[in-house]
Amino acid sequence: MFASQVVRKRVWCFGGGEELKSNRIESKIMAMANLARRKGYAVVLSSRSSFCLTRWRGFASGSEENEVVVIGGGPGGYVAAIKASQLGLKTTCIEKRGTLGGTCLNVGCIPSKALLHSSHMYHEAIHAFGNHGVKFSSVEVDLPAMMAQKDKAVSNLTKGIEGLFKKNKVNYVKGYGKFISPSEVSVDTIDGGNTVVKGKHIIIATGSDVKSLPGVTIDEKKIVSSTGALALTEIPKKLVVIGAGYIGLEMGSVWGRLGSEVTVVEFAPDIVPTMDGEVRKQFQRSLEKQGIKFKLKTKVVGVDTSGDGVKLTVEPAAGGDQTTLEADVVLVSAGRTPFTAGLGLDKIGVETDKIGRILVNERFVTNVPGVYAIGDVIPGPMLAHKAEEDGVACVEFIAGKVGHVDYDKVPGVVYTTPEVASVGKTEEQVKALGVEYRVGKFPFLANSRAKAIDNAEGLVKILAEKETDKILGVHIMAPNAGELIHEAAIALQYDASSEDIARVCHAHPTMSEAVKEAAMATYDKPIHI
C-alpha cells in the first residue's frame, strides 16, 4: 500500500529522550513492527528516540474507488474479498446470483452433500440398522422434507457469508458485472439499476458452468444438469447419467439409494479418469454392488424427448451398433467449463486459451495490468477449495505479501459411499515420471474400528520414492476418506516420508490407524495384517 493511497486514522506515539538507549529503541521498534503486521499499523520514526504507531486504512484517495474489486461471490471470490478486507484493503464484491457462495454453496457442493447424507441415512435404515439391533416396521422417503432440509442448509450458509461480509466490512453489490475498462466494472443490479464500481485491482472469480453436449438440450425437467438433479420433485424410476466423473457419480448415488435404477454412460474407458487405477477398479466394483450400472467407452448420438420420458441412442465410442436407453430423467454431467460470458474480456484484451480459461502468471495477474483471475476460470483443478486458496494467495500478492498454491497437493474427494479421496500423484503418474517407488497398502477389513462398526470396505494406498521414502501420493477408499486424507495432505506439503507418518502415535480404535499401517507397509511391514 502506498502512502498516497491511505488515510491516517489513529497515531500512538512513544518517546524516551536521552534515557532511551539505541538498543532499547530498536527493540521497541521491532516489537511495534510485529504488532503492525498483525493489526494493520505502520511504525513511523519521528526522531532518533521516539516513534509512532500509525493506523492506516486501505481506502484509495477517491471515495468511489476500491483497492480490490472481486467479480463473483463463490468460494474463490468471497474468500478473496474477505481476505482483502482483512489485509486493510477497501473491497467490493459483485455477485450476479443475489446470494453468495456461488455454484458450490447454492447448487453444487453443499446441497449435494446434504442429499448424499440424507439418502445415505435412508439406505442405512433399510440395509444396515437391523444388523445393529435397530428395528422398525417401515421406512419411507419424504422427498419434500429432504429437499427442505437441503434448502435450509443452503440458506443458512449463504446468510452466514453475508454476515461475514458485514463483519469484515466488504461492500456487496448484487448484479451482473462487466468490464468497461481495466479499472471499471459496470454492474446491472438485480433491482434493475446500474452502477459503476471502480478498483485499482480487479479479480475475476466467476467460476464455471455445466459443459453442454452437442444435440442434448438441458431443460432441467427431463434432461437436467446437476442443478436440476438437486431439485427433482419425484424419484425417477430410471435415471441415466451421462458422465462418470465426481458429480455424475455423486448424484447417481443419491437417486440410486432412494430407489432409482441408475445407468452411467461414459465415453472414456474408465470412471473418474484422474483417479488411481487400482483404487478406481475397487471403487467401480463397490458402486456396481450398490446397483449402479456402467456403460463405458460409449457415446450418446441421439436424444428423443417426445414421449413421457427420454430415449437415448448410444453406440460404442469407436463406432458400432446403436442401442437405445430409456429413462425418466437424464443427468448431463460431462464436466464444467469456465464461465466468462458477458464479462467484456475482449473489450479490455484479456487473453484466454482455446477452452476459454483465462491465462495468468504465478501471481494470478492476466496480461492486462491490474486484472487478476482465480478459481475455475483459470487452469488447475476445478475445485472449491482450490479456488479458496487461489483467492487468499492472490490478495496476499496484491497486498505486497507472498501467496502460494501448489496444485499438485490439492486433495480431491468423491463423496459417495464409500468415499474416495486422494492427494498427490497416482501410481500411473509416478510410473510415467520414471521414478522408482514403493507401494504400501492396508485394507479396512483389518482395521478394528471399521470392523466394529461393520463398515470395512476400502483401503489406504501410499506411494513413496524408493530412495528417500518421500511420500508421492496417498489414495483412500473408505467411510470418511474425505476427512482422513488431510493427514496425508499435510505430510505431502512438508515433504514427509512414509516412516514419518508410521512413527506418529494414532489413537485406537480409529479409522486413521489404517493410514499409519499403510505407511508402515510402505517403508517396512504393517503390524495388523
JSON list of N, CA and C in Angstrom, two decimals, residues 457-516:
[
{"chain": "A", "resi": 457, "resn": "GLU", "atom": "N", "xyz": [-15.24, -51.62, 4.13]},
{"chain": "A", "resi": 457, "resn": "GLU", "atom": "CA", "xyz": [-14.89, -51.69, 2.72]},
{"chain": "A", "resi": 457, "resn": "GLU", "atom": "C", "xyz": [-13.86, -50.61, 2.39]},
{"chain": "A", "resi": 458, "resn": "GLY", "atom": "N", "xyz": [-12.83, -50.99, 1.62]},
{"chain": "A", "resi": 458, "resn": "GLY", "atom": "CA", "xyz": [-11.88, -50.00, 1.15]},
{"chain": "A", "resi": 458, "resn": "GLY", "atom": "C", "xyz": [-10.46, -50.27, 1.60]},
{"chain": "A", "resi": 459, "resn": "LEU", "atom": "N", "xyz": [-9.57, -49.30, 1.30]},
{"chain": "A", "resi": 459, "resn": "LEU", "atom": "CA", "xyz": [-8.15, -49.45, 1.60]},
{"chain": "A", "resi": 459, "resn": "LEU", "atom": "C", "xyz": [-7.47, -48.09, 1.63]},
{"chain": "A", "resi": 460, "resn": "VAL", "atom": "N", "xyz": [-6.24, -48.08, 2.16]},
{"chain": "A", "resi": 460, "resn": "VAL", "atom": "CA", "xyz": [-5.35, -46.94, 2.05]},
{"chain": "A", "resi": 460, "resn": "VAL", "atom": "C", "xyz": [-4.15, -47.38, 1.22]},
{"chain": "A", "resi": 461, "resn": "LYS", "atom": "N", "xyz": [-3.77, -46.56, 0.27]},
{"chain": "A", "resi": 461, "resn": "LYS", "atom": "CA", "xyz": [-2.64, -46.86, -0.61]},
{"chain": "A", "resi": 461, "resn": "LYS", "atom": "C", "xyz": [-1.68, -45.66, -0.59]},
{"chain": "A", "resi": 462, "resn": "ILE", "atom": "N", "xyz": [-0.41, -45.93, -0.28]},
{"chain": "A", "resi": 462, "resn": "ILE", "atom": "CA", "xyz": [0.60, -44.87, -0.22]},
{"chain": "A", "resi": 462, "resn": "ILE", "atom": "C", "xyz": [1.72, -45.18, -1.20]},
{"chain": "A", "resi": 463, "resn": "LEU", "atom": "N", "xyz": [2.12, -44.16, -1.94]},
{"chain": "A", "resi": 463, "resn": "LEU", "atom": "CA", "xyz": [3.24, -44.24, -2.88]},
{"chain": "A", "resi": 463, "resn": "LEU", "atom": "C", "xyz": [4.37, -43.38, -2.36]},
{"chain": "A", "resi": 464, "resn": "ALA", "atom": "N", "xyz": [5.58, -43.94, -2.29]},
{"chain": "A", "resi": 464, "resn": "ALA", "atom": "CA", "xyz": [6.73, -43.19, -1.79]},
{"chain": "A", "resi": 464, "resn": "ALA", "atom": "C", "xyz": [7.95, -43.46, -2.66]},
{"chain": "A", "resi": 465, "resn": "GLU", "atom": "N", "xyz": [8.80, -42.45, -2.79]},
{"chain": "A", "resi": 465, "resn": "GLU", "atom": "CA", "xyz": [10.03, -42.60, -3.55]},
{"chain": "A", "resi": 465, "resn": "GLU", "atom": "C", "xyz": [10.92, -43.66, -2.89]},
{"chain": "A", "resi": 466, "resn": "LYS", "atom": "N", "xyz": [11.45, -44.57, -3.69]},
{"chain": "A", "resi": 466, "resn": "LYS", "atom": "CA", "xyz": [12.19, -45.70, -3.14]},
{"chain": "A", "resi": 466, "resn": "LYS", "atom": "C", "xyz": [13.44, -45.27, -2.38]},
{"chain": "A", "resi": 467, "resn": "GLU", "atom": "N", "xyz": [14.20, -44.34, -2.94]},
{"chain": "A", "resi": 467, "resn": "GLU", "atom": "CA", "xyz": [15.48, -43.98, -2.34]},
{"chain": "A", "resi": 467, "resn": "GLU", "atom": "C", "xyz": [15.31, -43.14, -1.09]},
{"chain": "A", "resi": 468, "resn": "THR", "atom": "N", "xyz": [14.40, -42.18, -1.11]},
{"chain": "A", "resi": 468, "resn": "THR", "atom": "CA", "xyz": [14.27, -41.23, 0.00]},
{"chain": "A", "resi": 468, "resn": "THR", "atom": "C", "xyz": [13.09, -41.50, 0.92]},
{"chain": "A", "resi": 469, "resn": "ASP", "atom": "N", "xyz": [12.14, -42.32, 0.50]},
{"chain": "A", "resi": 469, "resn": "ASP", "atom": "CA", "xyz": [10.90, -42.60, 1.24]},
{"chain": "A", "resi": 469, "resn": "ASP", "atom": "C", "xyz": [9.95, -41.41, 1.27]},
{"chain": "A", "resi": 470, "resn": "LYS", "atom": "N", "xyz": [10.25, -40.37, 0.48]},
{"chain": "A", "resi": 470, "resn": "LYS", "atom": "CA", "xyz": [9.36, -39.20, 0.41]},
{"chain": "A", "resi": 470, "resn": "LYS", "atom": "C", "xyz": [8.02, -39.63, -0.18]},
{"chain": "A", "resi": 471, "resn": "ILE", "atom": "N", "xyz": [6.92, -39.22, 0.48]},
{"chain": "A", "resi": 471, "resn": "ILE", "atom": "CA", "xyz": [5.58, -39.58, 0.02]},
{"chain": "A", "resi": 471, "resn": "ILE", "atom": "C", "xyz": [5.26, -38.84, -1.27]},
{"chain": "A", "resi": 472, "resn": "LEU", "atom": "N", "xyz": [4.77, -39.59, -2.26]},
{"chain": "A", "resi": 472, "resn": "LEU", "atom": "CA", "xyz": [4.43, -39.01, -3.56]},
{"chain": "A", "resi": 472, "resn": "LEU", "atom": "C", "xyz": [2.92, -38.90, -3.77]},
{"chain": "A", "resi": 473, "resn": "GLY", "atom": "N", "xyz": [2.16, -39.79, -3.16]},
{"chain": "A", "resi": 473, "resn": "GLY", "atom": "CA", "xyz": [0.71, -39.76, -3.32]},
{"chain": "A", "resi": 473, "resn": "GLY", "atom": "C", "xyz": [0.05, -40.68, -2.33]},
{"chain": "A", "resi": 474, "resn": "VAL", "atom": "N", "xyz": [-1.17, -40.31, -1.92]},
{"chain": "A", "resi": 474, "resn": "VAL", "atom": "CA", "xyz": [-1.96, -41.13, -1.00]},
{"chain": "A", "resi": 474, "resn": "VAL", "atom": "C", "xyz": [-3.38, -41.21, -1.52]},
{"chain": "A", "resi": 475, "resn": "HIS", "atom": "N", "xyz": [-3.93, -42.44, -1.49]},
{"chain": "A", "resi": 475, "resn": "HIS", "atom": "CA", "xyz": [-5.27, -42.69, -2.02]},
{"chain": "A", "resi": 475, "resn": "HIS", "atom": "C", "xyz": [-6.05, -43.53, -1.01]},
{"chain": "A", "resi": 476, "resn": "ILE", "atom": "N", "xyz": [-7.24, -43.05, -0.66]},
{"chain": "A", "resi": 476, "resn": "ILE", "atom": "CA", "xyz": [-8.03, -43.70, 0.38]},
{"chain": "A", "resi": 476, "resn": "ILE", "atom": "C", "xyz": [-9.45, -43.93, -0.13]},
{"chain": "A", "resi": 477, "resn": "MET", "atom": "N", "xyz": [-9.90, -45.17, -0.02]},
{"chain": "A", "resi": 477, "resn": "MET", "atom": "CA", "xyz": [-11.30, -45.51, -0.28]},
{"chain": "A", "resi": 477, "resn": "MET", "atom": "C", "xyz": [-11.87, -46.06, 1.02]},
{"chain": "A", "resi": 478, "resn": "ALA", "atom": "N", "xyz": [-12.80, -45.33, 1.61]},
{"chain": "A", "resi": 478, "resn": "ALA", "atom": "CA", "xyz": [-13.30, -45.70, 2.93]},
{"chain": "A", "resi": 478, "resn": "ALA", "atom": "C", "xyz": [-14.40, -44.75, 3.37]},
{"chain": "A", "resi": 479, "resn": "PRO", "atom": "N", "xyz": [-15.17, -45.14, 4.39]},
{"chain": "A", "resi": 479, "resn": "PRO", "atom": "CA", "xyz": [-16.06, -44.15, 5.02]},
{"chain": "A", "resi": 479, "resn": "PRO", "atom": "C", "xyz": [-15.21, -42.99, 5.55]},
{"chain": "A", "resi": 480, "resn": "ASN", "atom": "N", "xyz": [-15.63, -41.78, 5.32]},
{"chain": "A", "resi": 480, "resn": "ASN", "atom": "CA", "xyz": [-14.93, -40.59, 5.80]},
{"chain": "A", "resi": 480, "resn": "ASN", "atom": "C", "xyz": [-13.52, -40.44, 5.23]},
{"chain": "A", "resi": 481, "resn": "ALA", "atom": "N", "xyz": [-13.30, -40.96, 4.04]},
{"chain": "A", "resi": 481, "resn": "ALA", "atom": "CA", "xyz": [-11.99, -40.79, 3.40]},
{"chain": "A", "resi": 481, "resn": "ALA", "atom": "C", "xyz": [-11.67, -39.32, 3.20]},
{"chain": "A", "resi": 482, "resn": "GLY", "atom": "N", "xyz": [-12.70, -38.50, 2.99]},
{"chain": "A", "resi": 482, "resn": "GLY", "atom": "CA", "xyz": [-12.50, -37.06, 2.81]},
{"chain": "A", "resi": 482, "resn": "GLY", "atom": "C", "xyz": [-11.96, -36.38, 4.04]},
{"chain": "A", "resi": 483, "resn": "GLU", "atom": "N", "xyz": [-12.16, -36.96, 5.22]},
{"chain": "A", "resi": 483, "resn": "GLU", "atom": "CA", "xyz": [-11.58, -36.42, 6.44]},
{"chain": "A", "resi": 483, "resn": "GLU", "atom": "C", "xyz": [-10.17, -37.00, 6.67]},
{"chain": "A", "resi": 484, "resn": "LEU", "atom": "N", "xyz": [-10.01, -38.28, 6.37]},
{"chain": "A", "resi": 484, "resn": "LEU", "atom": "CA", "xyz": [-8.73, -38.95, 6.61]},
{"chain": "A", "resi": 484, "resn": "LEU", "atom": "C", "xyz": [-7.62, -38.41, 5.71]},
{"chain": "A", "resi": 485, "resn": "ILE", "atom": "N", "xyz": [-7.96, -37.90, 4.54]},
{"chain": "A", "resi": 485, "resn": "ILE", "atom": "CA", "xyz": [-6.94, -37.54, 3.56]},
{"chain": "A", "resi": 485, "resn": "ILE", "atom": "C", "xyz": [-6.07, -36.37, 4.00]},
{"chain": "A", "resi": 486, "resn": "HIS", "atom": "N", "xyz": [-6.53, -35.58, 4.94]},
{"chain": "A", "resi": 486, "resn": "HIS", "atom": "CA", "xyz": [-5.78, -34.35, 5.25]},
{"chain": "A", "resi": 486, "resn": "HIS", "atom": "C", "xyz": [-4.51, -34.60, 6.04]},
{"chain": "A", "resi": 487, "resn": "GLU", "atom": "N", "xyz": [-4.43, -35.71, 6.74]},
{"chain": "A", "resi": 487, "resn": "GLU", "atom": "CA", "xyz": [-3.15, -36.09, 7.35]},
{"chain": "A", "resi": 487, "resn": "GLU", "atom": "C", "xyz": [-2.12, -36.27, 6.24]},
{"chain": "A", "resi": 488, "resn": "ALA", "atom": "N", "xyz": [-2.54, -36.91, 5.15]},
{"chain": "A", "resi": 488, "resn": "ALA", "atom": "CA", "xyz": [-1.65, -37.12, 4.02]},
{"chain": "A", "resi": 488, "resn": "ALA", "atom": "C", "xyz": [-1.32, -35.81, 3.33]},
{"chain": "A", "resi": 489, "resn": "ALA", "atom": "N", "xyz": [-2.30, -34.91, 3.22]},
{"chain": "A", "resi": 489, "resn": "ALA", "atom": "CA", "xyz": [-2.07, -33.62, 2.57]},
{"chain": "A", "resi": 489, "resn": "ALA", "atom": "C", "xyz": [-1.00, -32.82, 3.32]},
{"chain": "A", "resi": 490, "resn": "ILE", "atom": "N", "xyz": [-1.06, -32.84, 4.64]},
{"chain": "A", "resi": 490, "resn": "ILE", "atom": "CA", "xyz": [-0.04, -32.14, 5.43]},
{"chain": "A", "resi": 490, "resn": "ILE", "atom": "C", "xyz": [1.32, -32.79, 5.23]},
{"chain": "A", "resi": 491, "resn": "ALA", "atom": "N", "xyz": [1.33, -34.13, 5.21]},
{"chain": "A", "resi": 491, "resn": "ALA", "atom": "CA", "xyz": [2.59, -34.85, 5.01]},
{"chain": "A", "resi": 491, "resn": "ALA", "atom": "C", "xyz": [3.23, -34.47, 3.68]},
{"chain": "A", "resi": 492, "resn": "LEU", "atom": "N", "xyz": [2.44, -34.42, 2.62]},
{"chain": "A", "resi": 492, "resn": "LEU", "atom": "CA", "xyz": [2.98, -34.03, 1.31]},
{"chain": "A", "resi": 492, "resn": "LEU", "atom": "C", "xyz": [3.47, -32.60, 1.31]},
{"chain": "A", "resi": 493, "resn": "GLN", "atom": "N", "xyz": [2.72, -31.72, 1.98]},
{"chain": "A", "resi": 493, "resn": "GLN", "atom": "CA", "xyz": [3.08, -30.31, 1.99]},
{"chain": "A", "resi": 493, "resn": "GLN", "atom": "C", "xyz": [4.45, -30.10, 2.61]},
{"chain": "A", "resi": 494, "resn": "TYR", "atom": "N", "xyz": [4.79, -30.93, 3.60]},
{"chain": "A", "resi": 494, "resn": "TYR", "atom": "CA", "xyz": [6.08, -30.77, 4.28]},
{"chain": "A", "resi": 494, "resn": "TYR", "atom": "C", "xyz": [7.09, -31.85, 3.87]},
{"chain": "A", "resi": 495, "resn": "ASP", "atom": "N", "xyz": [6.86, -32.47, 2.71]},
{"chain": "A", "resi": 495, "resn": "ASP", "atom": "CA", "xyz": [7.80, -33.46, 2.14]},
{"chain": "A", "resi": 495, "resn": "ASP", "atom": "C", "xyz": [8.13, -34.56, 3.14]},
{"chain": "A", "resi": 496, "resn": "ALA", "atom": "N", "xyz": [7.12, -35.05, 3.84]},
{"chain": "A", "resi": 496, "resn": "ALA", "atom": "CA", "xyz": [7.33, -36.09, 4.83]},
{"chain": "A", "resi": 496, "resn": "ALA", "atom": "C", "xyz": [7.57, -37.44, 4.17]},
{"chain": "A", "resi": 497, "resn": "SER", "atom": "N", "xyz": [8.13, -38.36, 4.91]},
{"chain": "A", "resi": 497, "resn": "SER", "atom": "CA", "xyz": [8.33, -39.73, 4.45]},
{"chain": "A", "resi": 497, "resn": "SER", "atom": "C", "xyz": [7.21, -40.61, 4.99]},
{"chain": "A", "resi": 498, "resn": "SER", "atom": "N", "xyz": [7.07, -41.80, 4.44]},
{"chain": "A", "resi": 498, "resn": "SER", "atom": "CA", "xyz": [6.07, -42.73, 4.97]},
{"chain": "A", "resi": 498, "resn": "SER", "atom": "C", "xyz": [6.42, -43.12, 6.40]},
{"chain": "A", "resi": 499, "resn": "GLU", "atom": "N", "xyz": [7.72, -43.18, 6.72]},
{"chain": "A", "resi": 499, "resn": "GLU", "atom": "CA", "xyz": [8.13, -43.51, 8.08]},
{"chain": "A", "resi": 499, "resn": "GLU", "atom": "C", "xyz": [7.71, -42.42, 9.06]},
{"chain": "A", "resi": 500, "resn": "ASP", "atom": "N", "xyz": [7.69, -41.15, 8.59]},
{"chain": "A", "resi": 500, "resn": "ASP", "atom": "CA", "xyz": [7.23, -40.06, 9.46]},
{"chain": "A", "resi": 500, "resn": "ASP", "atom": "C", "xyz": [5.80, -40.30, 9.93]},
{"chain": "A", "resi": 501, "resn": "ILE", "atom": "N", "xyz": [4.92, -40.70, 9.01]},
{"chain": "A", "resi": 501, "resn": "ILE", "atom": "CA", "xyz": [3.53, -40.99, 9.39]},
{"chain": "A", "resi": 501, "resn": "ILE", "atom": "C", "xyz": [3.48, -42.22, 10.28]},
{"chain": "A", "resi": 502, "resn": "ALA", "atom": "N", "xyz": [4.23, -43.25, 9.90]},
{"chain": "A", "resi": 502, "resn": "ALA", "atom": "CA", "xyz": [4.18, -44.52, 10.63]},
{"chain": "A", "resi": 502, "resn": "ALA", "atom": "C", "xyz": [4.62, -44.37, 12.08]},
{"chain": "A", "resi": 503, "resn": "ARG", "atom": "N", "xyz": [5.52, -43.44, 12.37]},
{"chain": "A", "resi": 503, "resn": "ARG", "atom": "CA", "xyz": [6.03, -43.29, 13.72]},
{"chain": "A", "resi": 503, "resn": "ARG", "atom": "C", "xyz": [5.24, -42.28, 14.56]},
{"chain": "A", "resi": 504, "resn": "VAL", "atom": "N", "xyz": [4.16, -41.73, 14.00]},
{"chain": "A", "resi": 504, "resn": "VAL", "atom": "CA", "xyz": [3.26, -40.87, 14.76]},
{"chain": "A", "resi": 504, "resn": "VAL", "atom": "C", "xyz": [2.22, -41.75, 15.46]},
{"chain": "A", "resi": 505, "resn": "CYS", "atom": "N", "xyz": [2.04, -41.55, 16.76]},
{"chain": "A", "resi": 505, "resn": "CYS", "atom": "CA", "xyz": [1.06, -42.34, 17.51]},
{"chain": "A", "resi": 505, "resn": "CYS", "atom": "C", "xyz": [-0.35, -41.94, 17.09]},
{"chain": "A", "resi": 506, "resn": "HIS", "atom": "N", "xyz": [-1.12, -42.92, 16.61]},
{"chain": "A", "resi": 506, "resn": "HIS", "atom": "CA", "xyz": [-2.50, -42.71, 16.20]},
{"chain": "A", "resi": 506, "resn": "HIS", "atom": "C", "xyz": [-3.44, -43.32, 17.25]},
{"chain": "A", "resi": 507, "resn": "ALA", "atom": "N", "xyz": [-4.50, -42.61, 17.57]},
{"chain": "A", "resi": 507, "resn": "ALA", "atom": "CA", "xyz": [-5.43, -43.10, 18.59]},
{"chain": "A", "resi": 507, "resn": "ALA", "atom": "C", "xyz": [-6.08, -44.41, 18.16]},
{"chain": "A", "resi": 508, "resn": "HIS", "atom": "N", "xyz": [-6.37, -45.25, 19.16]},
{"chain": "A", "resi": 508, "resn": "HIS", "atom": "CA", "xyz": [-7.00, -46.55, 18.91]},
{"chain": "A", "resi": 508, "resn": "HIS", "atom": "C", "xyz": [-8.30, -46.63, 19.69]},
{"chain": "A", "resi": 509, "resn": "PRO", "atom": "N", "xyz": [-9.39, -47.15, 19.11]},
{"chain": "A", "resi": 509, "resn": "PRO", "atom": "CA", "xyz": [-9.51, -47.57, 17.72]},
{"chain": "A", "resi": 509, "resn": "PRO", "atom": "C", "xyz": [-10.03, -46.44, 16.84]},
{"chain": "A", "resi": 510, "resn": "THR", "atom": "N", "xyz": [-9.34, -46.16, 15.75]},
{"chain": "A", "resi": 510, "resn": "THR", "atom": "CA", "xyz": [-9.79, -45.16, 14.79]},
{"chain": "A", "resi": 510, "resn": "THR", "atom": "C", "xyz": [-9.54, -45.65, 13.38]},
{"chain": "A", "resi": 511, "resn": "MET", "atom": "N", "xyz": [-10.27, -45.04, 12.44]},
{"chain": "A", "resi": 511, "resn": "MET", "atom": "CA", "xyz": [-10.05, -45.36, 11.02]},
{"chain": "A", "resi": 511, "resn": "MET", "atom": "C", "xyz": [-8.67, -44.87, 10.58]},
{"chain": "A", "resi": 512, "resn": "SER", "atom": "N", "xyz": [-8.17, -43.83, 11.23]},
{"chain": "A", "resi": 512, "resn": "SER", "atom": "CA", "xyz": [-6.89, -43.25, 10.81]},
{"chain": "A", "resi": 512, "resn": "SER", "atom": "C", "xyz": [-5.72, -44.21, 11.05]},
{"chain": "A", "resi": 513, "resn": "GLU", "atom": "N", "xyz": [-5.93, -45.21, 11.88]},
{"chain": "A", "resi": 513, "resn": "GLU", "atom": "CA", "xyz": [-4.87, -46.21, 12.07]},
{"chain": "A", "resi": 513, "resn": "GLU", "atom": "C", "xyz": [-4.54, -46.93, 10.77]},
{"chain": "A", "resi": 514, "resn": "ALA", "atom": "N", "xyz": [-5.51, -46.98, 9.85]},
{"chain": "A", "resi": 514, "resn": "ALA", "atom": "CA", "xyz": [-5.24, -47.62, 8.57]},
{"chain": "A", "resi": 514, "resn": "ALA", "atom": "C", "xyz": [-4.22, -46.82, 7.77]},
{"chain": "A", "resi": 515, "resn": "VAL", "atom": "N", "xyz": [-4.21, -45.50, 7.95]},
{"chain": "A", "resi": 515, "resn": "VAL", "atom": "CA", "xyz": [-3.20, -44.67, 7.28]},
{"chain": "A", "resi": 515, "resn": "VAL", "atom": "C", "xyz": [-1.82, -44.98, 7.87]},
{"chain": "A", "resi": 516, "resn": "LYS", "atom": "N", "xyz": [-1.74, -45.09, 9.17]},
{"chain": "A", "resi": 516, "resn": "LYS", "atom": "CA", "xyz": [-0.48, -45.43, 9.83]},
{"chain": "A", "resi": 516, "resn": "LYS", "atom": "C", "xyz": [0.02, -46.79, 9.35]}
]
